[in-house]
Amino acid sequence: MKKLLVFVGIAFITAILFYQFKPIEYAKSTLIPTAYTASYINKDGLTIKNRVNAPKGYKRVPYTAGSFQAYLRNYKLKPFGTKIINYDDTEYFWQRGHIGVLDIPVPKNGLQQCADALIRIRSEYLWDNNRKGEIGFNFTSGHYFSWEKYAEGYRPKIKDNSVSFHKTAYKNHSKDNFYKYLNIIYMYSGTLSLYNELPKINNSKDLKIGDMLIKGGAPGHIVMICDEAINASGDKIYLLFQGNTPAQSVHLVKNLEDTTQSPWYHLEKDAVIPVSNYTFYNSKFVSFK
């Protein structure tokens, strides 16, 4: 489970990631021209939609107001040039892979890593749209734990591979308690549980905003589609954002493999898709229910 990274030592994992990433960074530095994606980036834009222009011949796929897709497309960004900050207020060691930082706090406990950041964004959308009864996730063990149960006072008791739930606290449906619930989910859920729990997308043509490119594992990784455009031939392109390990600012990523179209991506099931400092092999996609 990826949460072991917190307890084994984030510094050790960061060192491994740095070692693995150095040759990628070097290679990319030879590919990124000074005129990189200038025609697609609006530095004054403070939402995902307003930050990135659609390429010529493409138009954004429409979604209804109030949908999860519209929520993500219009997610607020911090000013252009904002750096990625780790949970401990240090700067992430590599700042060349993003074109925007989402306006979402990073808890100081170090738990809000890659899958957790997307879990939070989905949960906050449901909370803000009076769909609190839909907030719930599986632990890696497979046990489902909902916000409603937590708010009623139930807490997990975990011993080895055994999980049970017991009412040990008073009812509390407050927003502060909601974030305490999310901390429990961060600890016991992750990319592996999401991959096992969520519906798979078998046809790349069915991809939409809110779907996720995922490698379930320990550790794995996950990124979310946050915008979508299409041309007259039906060819679709997408924008992606991610959290990361160590827990850090959620950020809108560049496409380092195709600087002529970055930050837009073409996405195909089973393809090799490099995303910032991680490469998805035999790519798979899942969707929130």
mmCIF file with all atom_site columns, N, CA and C in Angstrom, residues 23 39 81 91 117 236 250:
data_model
loop_
_atom_site.group_PDB
_atom_site.id
_atom_site.type_symbol
_atom_site.label_atom_id
_atom_site.label_alt_id
_atom_site.label_comp_id
_atom_site.label_asym_id
_atom_site.label_entity_id
_atom_site.label_seq_id
_atom_site.pdbx_PDB_ins_code
_atom_site.Cartn_x
_atom_site.Cartn_y
_atom_site.Cartn_z
_atom_site.occupancy
_atom_site.B_iso_or_equiv
_atom_site.pdbx_formal_charge
_atom_site.auth_seq_id
_atom_site.auth_comp_id
_atom_site.auth_asym_id
_atom_site.auth_atom_id
_atom_site.pdbx_PDB_model_num
ATOM 1  N N  . PRO A 1 23  ? 17.597 11.009 -15.791 1.00 0.00 ? 23  PRO A N  1
ATOM 2  C CA . PRO A 1 23  ? 17.815 10.867 -17.216 1.00 0.00 ? 23  PRO A CA 1
ATOM 3  C C  . PRO A 1 23  ? 16.649 11.361 -18.053 1.00 0.00 ? 23  PRO A C  1
ATOM 4  N N  . SER A 1 39  ? 1.387  29.331 -28.070 1.00 0.00 ? 39  SER A N  1
ATOM 5  C CA . SER A 1 39  ? 0.087  29.636 -28.659 1.00 0.00 ? 39  SER A CA 1
ATOM 6  C C  . SER A 1 39  ? -1.067 29.012 -27.885 1.00 0.00 ? 39  SER A C  1
ATOM 7  N N  . GLY A 1 81  ? 3.034  30.441 -13.123 1.00 0.00 ? 81  GLY A N  1
ATOM 8  C CA . GLY A 1 81  ? 4.374  30.457 -12.552 1.00 0.00 ? 81  GLY A CA 1
ATOM 9  C C  . GLY A 1 81  ? 4.450  29.990 -11.113 1.00 0.00 ? 81  GLY A C  1
ATOM 10 N N  . GLU A 1 91  ? 10.007 23.268 -1.731  1.00 0.00 ? 91  GLU A N  1
ATOM 11 C CA . GLU A 1 91  ? 9.711  23.210 -3.157  1.00 0.00 ? 91  GLU A CA 1
ATOM 12 C C  . GLU A 1 91  ? 10.015 21.819 -3.690  1.00 0.00 ? 91  GLU A C  1
ATOM 13 N N  . ALA A 1 117 ? -5.326 12.950 -3.810  1.00 0.00 ? 117 ALA A N  1
ATOM 14 C CA . ALA A 1 117 ? -5.692 14.259 -4.342  1.00 0.00 ? 117 ALA A CA 1
ATOM 15 C C  . ALA A 1 117 ? -6.935 14.155 -5.218  1.00 0.00 ? 117 ALA A C  1
ATOM 16 N N  . LYS A 1 236 ? -9.827 13.136 -30.518 1.00 0.00 ? 236 LYS A N  1
ATOM 17 C CA . LYS A 1 236 ? -9.921 13.815 -29.230 1.00 0.00 ? 236 LYS A CA 1
ATOM 18 C C  . LYS A 1 236 ? -8.543 14.025 -28.603 1.00 0.00 ? 236 LYS A C  1
ATOM 19 N N  . VAL A 1 250 ? -1.371 19.912 -6.365  1.00 0.00 ? 250 VAL A N  1
ATOM 20 C CA . VAL A 1 250 ? -1.957 19.273 -7.539  1.00 0.00 ? 250 VAL A CA 1
ATOM 21 C C  . VAL A 1 250 ? -1.690 20.190 -8.731  1.00 0.00 ? 250 VAL A C  1
#
